[in-house]
Short mmCIF file of C-alpha atoms in Angstrom, two decimals:
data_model
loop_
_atom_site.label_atom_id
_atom_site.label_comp_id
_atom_site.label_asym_id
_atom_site.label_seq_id
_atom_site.Cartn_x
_atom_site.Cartn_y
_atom_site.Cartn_z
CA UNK A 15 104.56 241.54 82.54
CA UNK A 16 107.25 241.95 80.20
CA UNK A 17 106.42 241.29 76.45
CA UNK A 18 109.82 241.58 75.23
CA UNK A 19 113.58 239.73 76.45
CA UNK A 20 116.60 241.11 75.70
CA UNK A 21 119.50 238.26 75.64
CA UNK A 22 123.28 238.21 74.73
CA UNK A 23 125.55 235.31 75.08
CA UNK A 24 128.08 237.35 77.47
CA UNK A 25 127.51 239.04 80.51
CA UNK A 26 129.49 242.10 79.66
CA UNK A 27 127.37 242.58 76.97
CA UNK A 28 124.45 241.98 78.81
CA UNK A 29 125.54 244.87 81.03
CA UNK A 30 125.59 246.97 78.30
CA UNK A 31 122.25 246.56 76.97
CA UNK A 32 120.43 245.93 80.18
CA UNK A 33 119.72 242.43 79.58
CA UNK A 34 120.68 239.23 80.61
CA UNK A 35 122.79 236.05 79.33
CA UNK A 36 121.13 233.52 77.45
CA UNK A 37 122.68 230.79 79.83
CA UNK A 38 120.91 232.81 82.87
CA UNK A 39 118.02 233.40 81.26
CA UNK A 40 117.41 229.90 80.20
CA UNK A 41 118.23 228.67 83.90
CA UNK A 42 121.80 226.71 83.04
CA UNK A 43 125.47 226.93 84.49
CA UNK A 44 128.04 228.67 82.05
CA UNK A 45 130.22 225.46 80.58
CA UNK A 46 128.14 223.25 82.16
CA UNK A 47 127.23 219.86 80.02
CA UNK A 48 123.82 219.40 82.07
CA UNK A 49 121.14 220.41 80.40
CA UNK A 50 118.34 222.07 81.96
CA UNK A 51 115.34 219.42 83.10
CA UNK A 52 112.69 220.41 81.81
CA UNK A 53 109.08 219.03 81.05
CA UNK A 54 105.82 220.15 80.18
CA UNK A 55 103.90 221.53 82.86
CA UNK A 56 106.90 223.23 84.60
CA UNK A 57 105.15 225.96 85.88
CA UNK A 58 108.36 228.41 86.53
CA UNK A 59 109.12 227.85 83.18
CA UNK A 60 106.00 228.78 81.81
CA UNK A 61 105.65 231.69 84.07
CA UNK A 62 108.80 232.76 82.76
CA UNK A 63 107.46 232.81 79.25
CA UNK A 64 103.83 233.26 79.35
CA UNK A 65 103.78 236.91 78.36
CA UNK A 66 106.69 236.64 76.56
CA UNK A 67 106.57 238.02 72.79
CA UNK A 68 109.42 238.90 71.45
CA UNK A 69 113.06 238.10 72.10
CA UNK A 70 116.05 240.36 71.22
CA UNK A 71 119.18 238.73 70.59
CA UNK A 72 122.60 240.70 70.35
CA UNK A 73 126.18 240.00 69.35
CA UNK A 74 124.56 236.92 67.41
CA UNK A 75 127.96 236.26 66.37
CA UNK A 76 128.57 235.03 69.50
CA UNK A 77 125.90 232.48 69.75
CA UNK A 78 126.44 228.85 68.66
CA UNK A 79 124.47 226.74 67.16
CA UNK A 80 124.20 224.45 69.75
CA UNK A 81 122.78 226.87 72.05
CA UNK A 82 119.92 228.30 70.16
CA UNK A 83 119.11 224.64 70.03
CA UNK A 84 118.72 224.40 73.63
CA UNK A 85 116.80 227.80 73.26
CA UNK A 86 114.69 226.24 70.92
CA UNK A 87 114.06 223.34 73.05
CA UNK A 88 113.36 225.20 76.07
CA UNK A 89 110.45 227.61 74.82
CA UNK A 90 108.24 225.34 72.25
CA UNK A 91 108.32 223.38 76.28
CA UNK A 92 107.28 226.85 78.02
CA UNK A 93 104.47 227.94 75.34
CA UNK A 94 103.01 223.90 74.96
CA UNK A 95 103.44 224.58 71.00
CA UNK A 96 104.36 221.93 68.01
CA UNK A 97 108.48 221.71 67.94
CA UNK A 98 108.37 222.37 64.58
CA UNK A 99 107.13 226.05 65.27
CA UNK A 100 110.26 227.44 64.93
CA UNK A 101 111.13 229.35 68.40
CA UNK A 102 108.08 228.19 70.11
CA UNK A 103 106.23 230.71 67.86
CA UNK A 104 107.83 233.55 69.62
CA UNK A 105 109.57 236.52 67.90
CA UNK A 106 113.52 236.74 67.41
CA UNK A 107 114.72 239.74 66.24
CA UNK A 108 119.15 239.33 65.75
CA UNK A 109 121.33 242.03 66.23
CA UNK A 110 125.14 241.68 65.45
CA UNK A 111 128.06 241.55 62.84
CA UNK A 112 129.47 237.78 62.19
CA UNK A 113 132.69 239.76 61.63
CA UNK A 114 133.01 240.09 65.08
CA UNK A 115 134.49 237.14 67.87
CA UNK A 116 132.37 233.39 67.26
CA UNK A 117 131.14 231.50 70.15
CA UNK A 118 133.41 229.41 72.44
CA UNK A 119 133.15 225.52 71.90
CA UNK A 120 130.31 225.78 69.57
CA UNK A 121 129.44 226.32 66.01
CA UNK A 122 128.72 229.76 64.66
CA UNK A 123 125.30 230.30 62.93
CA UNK A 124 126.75 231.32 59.76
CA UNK A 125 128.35 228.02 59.68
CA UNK A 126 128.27 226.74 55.96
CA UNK A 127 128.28 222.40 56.42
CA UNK A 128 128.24 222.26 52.95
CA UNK A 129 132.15 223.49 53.83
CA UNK A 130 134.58 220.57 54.23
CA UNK A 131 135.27 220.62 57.92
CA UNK A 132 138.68 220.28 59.69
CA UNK A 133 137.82 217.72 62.33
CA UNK A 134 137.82 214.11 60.96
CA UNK A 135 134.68 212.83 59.23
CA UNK A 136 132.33 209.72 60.36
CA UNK A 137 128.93 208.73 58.16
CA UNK A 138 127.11 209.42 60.97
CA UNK A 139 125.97 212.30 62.46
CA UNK A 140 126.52 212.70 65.99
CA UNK A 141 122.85 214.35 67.65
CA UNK A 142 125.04 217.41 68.41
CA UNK A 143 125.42 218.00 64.86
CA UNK A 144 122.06 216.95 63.90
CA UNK A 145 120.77 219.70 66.29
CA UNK A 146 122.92 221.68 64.28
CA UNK A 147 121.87 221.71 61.05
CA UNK A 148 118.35 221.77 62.35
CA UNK A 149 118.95 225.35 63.99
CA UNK A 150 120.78 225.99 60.77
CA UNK A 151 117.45 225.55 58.82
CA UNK A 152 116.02 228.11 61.17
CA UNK A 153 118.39 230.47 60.28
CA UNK A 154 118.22 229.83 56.50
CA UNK A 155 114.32 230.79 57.41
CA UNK A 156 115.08 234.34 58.24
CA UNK A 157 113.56 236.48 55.77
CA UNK A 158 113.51 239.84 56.59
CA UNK A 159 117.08 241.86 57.18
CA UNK A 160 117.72 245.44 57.93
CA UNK A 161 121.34 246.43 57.53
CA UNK A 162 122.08 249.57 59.89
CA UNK A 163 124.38 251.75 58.00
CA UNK A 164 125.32 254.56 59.96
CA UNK A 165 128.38 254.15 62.31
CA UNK A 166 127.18 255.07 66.28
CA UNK A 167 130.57 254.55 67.82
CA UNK A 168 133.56 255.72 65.66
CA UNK A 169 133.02 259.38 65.08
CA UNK A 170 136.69 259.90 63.79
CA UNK A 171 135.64 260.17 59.72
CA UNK A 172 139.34 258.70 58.85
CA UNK A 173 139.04 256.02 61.18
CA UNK A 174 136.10 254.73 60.26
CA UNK A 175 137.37 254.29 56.48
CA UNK A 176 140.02 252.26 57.74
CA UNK A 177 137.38 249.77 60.17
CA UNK A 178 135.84 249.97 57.12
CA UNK A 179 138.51 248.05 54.52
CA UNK A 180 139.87 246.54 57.60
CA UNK A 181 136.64 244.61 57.57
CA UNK A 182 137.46 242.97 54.41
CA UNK A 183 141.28 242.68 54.55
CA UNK A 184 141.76 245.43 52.13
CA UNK A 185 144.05 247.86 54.48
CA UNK A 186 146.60 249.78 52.37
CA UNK A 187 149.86 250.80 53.60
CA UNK A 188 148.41 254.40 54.21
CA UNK A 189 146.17 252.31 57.11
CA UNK A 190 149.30 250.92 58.16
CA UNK A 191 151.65 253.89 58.93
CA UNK A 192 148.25 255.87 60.30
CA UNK A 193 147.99 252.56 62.70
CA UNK A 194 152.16 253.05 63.57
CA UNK A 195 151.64 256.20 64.85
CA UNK A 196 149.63 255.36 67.70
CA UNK A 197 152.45 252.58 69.21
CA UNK A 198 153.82 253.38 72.20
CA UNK A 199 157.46 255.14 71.79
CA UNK A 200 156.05 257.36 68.99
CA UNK A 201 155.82 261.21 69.96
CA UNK A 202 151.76 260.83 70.43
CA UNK A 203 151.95 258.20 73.06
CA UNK A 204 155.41 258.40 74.50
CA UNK A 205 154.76 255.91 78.17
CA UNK A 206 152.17 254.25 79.52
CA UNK A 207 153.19 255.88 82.96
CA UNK A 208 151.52 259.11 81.77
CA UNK A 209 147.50 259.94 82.27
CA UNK A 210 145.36 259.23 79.85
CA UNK A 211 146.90 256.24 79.49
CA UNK A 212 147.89 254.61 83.15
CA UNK A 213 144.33 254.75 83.56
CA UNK A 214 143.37 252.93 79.99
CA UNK A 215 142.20 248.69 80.35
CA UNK A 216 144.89 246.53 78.49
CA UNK A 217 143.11 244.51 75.78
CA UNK A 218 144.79 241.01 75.87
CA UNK A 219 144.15 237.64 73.99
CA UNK A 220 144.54 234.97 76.65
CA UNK A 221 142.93 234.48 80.01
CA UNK A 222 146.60 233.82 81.55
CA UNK A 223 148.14 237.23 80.34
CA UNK A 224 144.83 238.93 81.80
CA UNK A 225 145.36 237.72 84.88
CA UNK A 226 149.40 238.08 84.90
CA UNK A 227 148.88 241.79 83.98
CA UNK A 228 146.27 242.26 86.62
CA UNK A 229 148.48 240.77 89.22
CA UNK A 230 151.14 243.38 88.48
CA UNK A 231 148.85 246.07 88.06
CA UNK A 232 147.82 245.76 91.81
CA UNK A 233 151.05 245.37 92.88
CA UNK A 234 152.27 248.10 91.51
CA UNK A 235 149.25 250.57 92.56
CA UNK A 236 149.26 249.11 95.99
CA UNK A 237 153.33 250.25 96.34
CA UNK A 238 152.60 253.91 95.06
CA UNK A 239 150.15 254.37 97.20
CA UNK A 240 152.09 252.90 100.21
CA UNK A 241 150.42 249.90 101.13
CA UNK A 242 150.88 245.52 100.90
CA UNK A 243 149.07 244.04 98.77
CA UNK A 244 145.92 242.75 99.79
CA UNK A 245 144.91 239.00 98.55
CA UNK A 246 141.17 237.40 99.10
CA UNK A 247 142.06 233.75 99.13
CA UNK A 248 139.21 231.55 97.92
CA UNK A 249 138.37 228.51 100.03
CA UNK A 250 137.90 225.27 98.45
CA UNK A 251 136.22 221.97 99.64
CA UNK A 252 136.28 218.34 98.39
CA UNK A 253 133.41 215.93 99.27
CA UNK A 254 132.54 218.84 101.89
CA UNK A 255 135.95 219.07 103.95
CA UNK A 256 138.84 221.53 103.04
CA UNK A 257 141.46 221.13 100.78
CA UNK A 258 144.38 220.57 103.35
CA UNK A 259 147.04 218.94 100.88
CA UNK A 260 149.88 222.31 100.91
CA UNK A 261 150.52 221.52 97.02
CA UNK A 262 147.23 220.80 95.88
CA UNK A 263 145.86 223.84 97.50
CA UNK A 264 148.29 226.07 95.80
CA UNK A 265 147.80 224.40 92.86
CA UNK A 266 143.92 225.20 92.75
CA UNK A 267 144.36 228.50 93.65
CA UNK A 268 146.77 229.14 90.91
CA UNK A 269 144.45 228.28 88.36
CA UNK A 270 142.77 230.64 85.76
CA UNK A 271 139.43 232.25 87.05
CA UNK A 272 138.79 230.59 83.56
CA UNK A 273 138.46 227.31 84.77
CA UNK A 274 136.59 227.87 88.12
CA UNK A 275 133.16 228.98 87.02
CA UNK A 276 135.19 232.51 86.92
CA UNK A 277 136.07 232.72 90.80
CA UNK A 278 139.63 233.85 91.31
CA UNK A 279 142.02 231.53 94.08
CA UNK A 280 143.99 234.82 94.94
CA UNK A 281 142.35 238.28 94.03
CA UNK A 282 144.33 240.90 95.24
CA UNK A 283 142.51 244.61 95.77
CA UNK A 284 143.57 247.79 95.76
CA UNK A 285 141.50 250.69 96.83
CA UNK A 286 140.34 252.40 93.29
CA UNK A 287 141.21 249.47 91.85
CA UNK A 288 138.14 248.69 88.56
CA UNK A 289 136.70 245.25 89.17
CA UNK A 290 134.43 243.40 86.86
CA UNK A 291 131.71 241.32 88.76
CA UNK A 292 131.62 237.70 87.35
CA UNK A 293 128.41 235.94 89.16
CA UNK A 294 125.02 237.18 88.46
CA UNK A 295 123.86 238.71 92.26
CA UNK A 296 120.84 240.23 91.98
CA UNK A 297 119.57 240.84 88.44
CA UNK A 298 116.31 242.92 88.79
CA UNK A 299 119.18 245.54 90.46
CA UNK A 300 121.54 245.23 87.87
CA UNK A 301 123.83 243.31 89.55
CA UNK A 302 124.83 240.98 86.96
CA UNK A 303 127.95 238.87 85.54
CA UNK A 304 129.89 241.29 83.75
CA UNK A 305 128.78 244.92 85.56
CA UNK A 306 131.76 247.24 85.74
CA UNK A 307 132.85 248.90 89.29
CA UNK A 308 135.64 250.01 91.48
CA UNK A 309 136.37 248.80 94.70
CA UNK A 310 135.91 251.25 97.62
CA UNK A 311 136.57 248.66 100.71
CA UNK A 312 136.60 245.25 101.95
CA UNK A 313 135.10 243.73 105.52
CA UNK A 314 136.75 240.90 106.78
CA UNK A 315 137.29 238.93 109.49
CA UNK A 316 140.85 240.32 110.85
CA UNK A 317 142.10 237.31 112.46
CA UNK A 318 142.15 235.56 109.30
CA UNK A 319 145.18 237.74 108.07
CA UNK A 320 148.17 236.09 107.37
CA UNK A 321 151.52 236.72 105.66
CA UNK A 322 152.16 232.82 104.97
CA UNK A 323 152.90 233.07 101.26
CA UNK A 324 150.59 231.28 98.94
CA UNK A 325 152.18 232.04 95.90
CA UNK A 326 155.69 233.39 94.03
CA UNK A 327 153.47 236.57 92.40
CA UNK A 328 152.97 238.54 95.23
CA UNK A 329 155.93 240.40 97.28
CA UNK A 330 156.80 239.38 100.80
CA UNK A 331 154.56 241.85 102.76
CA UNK A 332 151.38 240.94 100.94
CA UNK A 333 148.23 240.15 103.50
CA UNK A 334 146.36 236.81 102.47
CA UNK A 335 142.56 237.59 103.84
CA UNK A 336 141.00 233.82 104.25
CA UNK A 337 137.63 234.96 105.61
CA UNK A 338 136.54 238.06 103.98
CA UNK A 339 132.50 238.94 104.61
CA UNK A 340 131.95 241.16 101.60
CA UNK A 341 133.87 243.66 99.15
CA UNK A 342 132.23 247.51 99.31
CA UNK A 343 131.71 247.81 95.02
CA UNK A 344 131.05 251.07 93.90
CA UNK A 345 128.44 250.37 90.90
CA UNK A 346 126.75 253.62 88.87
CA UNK A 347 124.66 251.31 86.86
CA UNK A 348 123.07 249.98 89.81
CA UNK A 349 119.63 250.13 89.89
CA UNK A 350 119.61 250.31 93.69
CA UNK A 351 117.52 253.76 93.87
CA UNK A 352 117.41 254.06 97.52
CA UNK A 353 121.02 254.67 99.62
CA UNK A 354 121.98 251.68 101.62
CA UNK A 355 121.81 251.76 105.61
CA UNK A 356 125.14 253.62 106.37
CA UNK A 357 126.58 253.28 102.86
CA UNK A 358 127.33 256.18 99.87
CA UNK A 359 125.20 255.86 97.34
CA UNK A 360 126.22 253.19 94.68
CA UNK A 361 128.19 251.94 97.33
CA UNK A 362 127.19 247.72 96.98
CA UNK A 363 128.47 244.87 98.93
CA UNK A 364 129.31 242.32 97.56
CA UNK A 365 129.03 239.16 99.31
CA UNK A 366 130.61 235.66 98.86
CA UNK A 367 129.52 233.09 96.11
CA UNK A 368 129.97 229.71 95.80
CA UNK A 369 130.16 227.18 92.70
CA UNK A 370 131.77 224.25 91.93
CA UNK A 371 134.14 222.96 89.10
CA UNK A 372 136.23 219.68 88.12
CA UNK A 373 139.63 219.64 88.11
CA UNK A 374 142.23 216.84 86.75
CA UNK A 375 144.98 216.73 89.40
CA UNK A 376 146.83 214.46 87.52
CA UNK A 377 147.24 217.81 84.95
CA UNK A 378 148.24 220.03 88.10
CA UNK A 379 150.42 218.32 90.32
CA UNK A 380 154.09 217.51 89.58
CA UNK A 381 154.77 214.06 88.75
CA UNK A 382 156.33 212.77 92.54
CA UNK A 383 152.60 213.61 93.72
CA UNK A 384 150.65 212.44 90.55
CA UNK A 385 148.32 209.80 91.65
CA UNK A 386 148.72 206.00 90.56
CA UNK A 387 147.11 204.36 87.86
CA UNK A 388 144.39 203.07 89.28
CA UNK A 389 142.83 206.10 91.66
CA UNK A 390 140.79 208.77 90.74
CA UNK A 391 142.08 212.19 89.24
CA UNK A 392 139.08 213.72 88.66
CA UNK A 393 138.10 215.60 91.72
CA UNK A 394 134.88 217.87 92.44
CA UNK A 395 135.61 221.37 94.00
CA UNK A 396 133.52 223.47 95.16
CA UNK A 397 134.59 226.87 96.12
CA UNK A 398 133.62 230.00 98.32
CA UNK A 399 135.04 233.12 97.11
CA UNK A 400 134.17 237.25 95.86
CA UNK A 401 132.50 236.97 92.66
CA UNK A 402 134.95 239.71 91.31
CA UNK A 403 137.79 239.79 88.50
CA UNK A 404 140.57 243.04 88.39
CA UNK A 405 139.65 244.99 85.07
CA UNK A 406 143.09 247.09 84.73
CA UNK A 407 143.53 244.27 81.64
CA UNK A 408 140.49 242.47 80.24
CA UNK A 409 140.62 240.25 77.34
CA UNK A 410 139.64 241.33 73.61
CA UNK A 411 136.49 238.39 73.47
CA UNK A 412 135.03 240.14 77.31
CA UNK A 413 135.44 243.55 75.17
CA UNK A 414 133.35 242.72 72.47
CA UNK A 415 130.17 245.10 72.94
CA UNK A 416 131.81 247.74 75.08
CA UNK A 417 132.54 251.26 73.63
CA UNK A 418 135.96 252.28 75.60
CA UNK A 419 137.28 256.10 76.41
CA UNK A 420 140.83 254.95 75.97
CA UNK A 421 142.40 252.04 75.65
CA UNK A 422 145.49 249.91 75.21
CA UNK A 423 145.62 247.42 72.88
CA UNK A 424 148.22 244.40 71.07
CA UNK A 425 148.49 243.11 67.69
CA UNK A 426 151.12 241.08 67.67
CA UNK A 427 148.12 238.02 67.15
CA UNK A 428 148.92 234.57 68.80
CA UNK A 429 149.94 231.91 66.19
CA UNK A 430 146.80 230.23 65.54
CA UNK A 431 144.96 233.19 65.18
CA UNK A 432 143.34 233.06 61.76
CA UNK A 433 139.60 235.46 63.00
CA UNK A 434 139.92 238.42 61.93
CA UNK A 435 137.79 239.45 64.98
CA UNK A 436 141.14 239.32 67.14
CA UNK A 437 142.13 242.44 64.99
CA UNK A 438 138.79 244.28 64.20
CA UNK A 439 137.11 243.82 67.83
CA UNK A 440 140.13 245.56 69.48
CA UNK A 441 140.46 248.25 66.95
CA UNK A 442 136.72 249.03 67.01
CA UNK A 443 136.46 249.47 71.08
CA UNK A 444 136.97 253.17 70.76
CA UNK A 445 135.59 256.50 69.31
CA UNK A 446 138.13 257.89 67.63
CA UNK A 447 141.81 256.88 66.57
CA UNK A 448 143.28 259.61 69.41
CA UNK A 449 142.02 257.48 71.75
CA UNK A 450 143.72 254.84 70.83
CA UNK A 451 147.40 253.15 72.11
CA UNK A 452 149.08 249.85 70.01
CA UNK A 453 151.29 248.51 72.79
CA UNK A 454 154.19 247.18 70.22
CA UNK A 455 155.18 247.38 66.37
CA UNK A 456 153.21 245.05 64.61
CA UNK A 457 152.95 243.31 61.07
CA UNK A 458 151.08 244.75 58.15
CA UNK A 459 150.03 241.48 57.27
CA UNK A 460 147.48 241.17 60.58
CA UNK A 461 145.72 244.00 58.31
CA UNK A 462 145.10 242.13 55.39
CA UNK A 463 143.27 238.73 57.11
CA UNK A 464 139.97 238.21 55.51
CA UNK A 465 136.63 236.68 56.38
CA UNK A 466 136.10 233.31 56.26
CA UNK A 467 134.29 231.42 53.43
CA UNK A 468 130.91 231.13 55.70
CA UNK A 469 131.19 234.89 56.76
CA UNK A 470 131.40 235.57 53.17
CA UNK A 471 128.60 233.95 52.11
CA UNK A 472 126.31 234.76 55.23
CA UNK A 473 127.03 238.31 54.36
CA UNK A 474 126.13 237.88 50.88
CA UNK A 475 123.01 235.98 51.38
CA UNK A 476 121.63 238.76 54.47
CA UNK A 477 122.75 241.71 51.70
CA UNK A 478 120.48 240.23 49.34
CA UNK A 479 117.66 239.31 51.99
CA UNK A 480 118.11 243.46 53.35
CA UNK A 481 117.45 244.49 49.51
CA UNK A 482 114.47 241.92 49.05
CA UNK A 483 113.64 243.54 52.33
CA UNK A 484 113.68 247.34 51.13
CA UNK A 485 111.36 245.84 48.43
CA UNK A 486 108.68 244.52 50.51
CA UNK A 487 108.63 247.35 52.66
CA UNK A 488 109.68 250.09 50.52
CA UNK A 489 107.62 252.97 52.58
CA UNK A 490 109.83 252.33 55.70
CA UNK A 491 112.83 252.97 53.59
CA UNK A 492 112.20 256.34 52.20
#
């Protein structure tokens, strides 16, 4: 029985670390407002925890409050203790750096609410918030800190001095023109075209661009090495018959894998081609949401091929595939020890999914088919598709955790961007500055953004708790 959990808010980081998410793990959909039911004597539950000591927690800055509330909720249920044991009694050791990308729709645990907030005031709490500034409390309760000092990924000495300052918007105009001279068009990294870097994952900041760049990318591959592109189509149901409206069914498959519980409406493959897996398959085999691979081949049934297309994007001659069986994954961080019936090591398939997600038409189809007033826009879909994402271009939030050979990044920031994790998660992907490409010129300024007010002070109040911390336990220290 295993005494100890290790848990990360993302599945690419749970890849990473051999872990799982904390949605999985606590038994809930990703962006999903249900709750979990759950009530004393639920015996999975309790199964799940009973030997359960100690939890590990990693890229904290990613977790929101609201979640560790439901974590909170869920095991002081499993181990039948007082809620007010913080954690259900249970262990949580934090790894992280709040410097790095906050959590998605939720508060960040180094959220100050002494702060004046942006969003518009009321006297009363809402029980979100409350819930809030309880797991707040629990935070404030942490009382032991150990700051790791020494730097495991960067190994380039200059580089790291400039991640360093970068950290606290204190660049200088030395960083700068060191920074310039990795842009593409300078004499180090002259085309993208050329090997290391046609090779090298795009870091992007949208899920649109992502997906616009991976598009192209298989496109491109599939015409140099001679063949159409080849599309999975996703097949979607409504109150359990098919989506037959011609516009509304191009309409859902053009939609980000973003909104659809991360199941693409057209994913094109290309043999080679890196795919990210976005559905947790079998987790005791390390088949799990965010698991790198490449795809080898797919099975399918061949009268479903059709050249009818579906959407602008793809050329002419592209193949839509409406019934494919499975993709053939090549995964080397399976844990599949034994070599499948007929199948090359590593070699995984990967078979359909389904899950379902709401969708406003009335925000997707153009206005002559807009429903009337009075009748429903909301629909339920649920789809049946490969639980798989292109990774030529990933965005810079799925790359937070990963340590990259090469890649290719932008810092020409959206508008609103005001984190300074858009900059320093990018920059930090990678081992040394040679490995490195900056796709366009960019403004000094983007090096000078600074922590927030709450990072600042939750950094100064854990660099205080790690020196009380080399006090109390001065012999582990020496």
């Amino acid at each position: 029985m295993k005494m100890t959990r290790k848990l990360v808010p993302t599945g690419i980081a749970a890849a990473e670390i051999d872990g799982m998410t904390i949605h999985s793990f606590l038994g809930e959909q990703r962006n999903s407002g249900k709750p979990r039911t759950i009530k004393p004597g639920d015996s999975k539950l309790e199964k799940e925890w009973r030997s359960v000591e100690y939890v590990l927690i990693d890229e904290m800055s990613m977790v929101g409050l609201t979640l560790l509330a439901k974590f909170n909720r869920i095991i002081s249920t499993a181990k039948h203790v007082d809620p007010q044991v913080p954690f259900g009694g249970v262990n949580i050791i934090f790894f992280g750096d709040y410097l790095q990308y906050r959590p998605v729709y939720d508060a960040p645990l180094h959220t100050d609410f002494s702060l004046p907030s942006k969003k518009k005031s009321s006297k009363l709490s809402t029980e979100k918030e409350i819930q809030q500034r309880v797991v707040r409390c629990l935070i404030l309760q942490i009382n032991c800190v150990v700051k790791l000092t020494q730097h495991m990924r960067t190994e380039d000495l200059r580089y790291l001095q400039l991640l360093d300052r970068l950290r606290h918007g204190q660049c200088n105009y030395d960083d700068y023109e060191l920074l310039q001279t990795r842009v593409v068009g300078q004499p180090s990294i002259e085309s993208l075209h050329d090997s290391p870097w046609n090779k090298a994952p795009i870091l992007v900041f949208r899920n649109e661009v992502r997906t616009q760049l991976n598009n192209k990318a298989a496109i491109h591959n599939a015409t140099q090495i001679g063949h159409p592109p080849m599309i999975c189509v996703a097949q979607d149901t409504c109150n359990g018959k098919p989506v037959e409206d011609p516009i509304l069914v191009k309409r859902l498959l053009a939609l980000s894998d973003s909104k659809t519980e991360h199941l693409p409406g057209l994913l094109p493959f290309v043999p080679g081609m890196p795919v990210i897996l976005t559905q947790n398959i079998a987790t005791e085999l390390g088949l799990i949401n965010g698991i790198n691979g490449i795809f080898r081949q797919l099975v399918y049934h061949e009268e479903s091929v059709s050249t009818e297309s579906l959407s602008e994007i793809f050329p002419n001659n592209t193949q839509y595939i409406r019934r494919p069986i499975y993709a053939l994954i090549e995964i080397t961080k399976s844990k599949i020890e034994c070599k499948l019936e007929d199948l090359q090591p590593k070699l995984i398939p990967i078979p359909l999914v389904e899950q379902t997600f709401r969708v406003d038409v009335a925000d997707i189809l153009p206005k002559d088919k807009k429903p009337k007033s009075n009748q429903k826009t909301i629909l339920s879909i649920k789809r049946s598709a490969l639980p798989l994402v292109p990774a030529y271009c990933i965005t810079t939030h799925k790359s937070q955790g990963q340590t990259l050979n090469k890649v290719v990044i932008d810092l020409k920031l959206p508008n609103e961007t005001d984190d300074i994790a858009a900059v320093y998660v990018p920059l930090s992907r990678v081992k040394r500055l040679v490995d490195l490409a900056i796709l366009r010129p960019f403004d000094y300024k983007v090096l000078l953004m600074k922590p927030n007010k709450s990072q600042v002070a939750e950094m100064e109040r854990l660099d205080q708790l790690y020196t009380n911390t080399q006090r109390r336990f001065s012999e582990w220290f020496q």
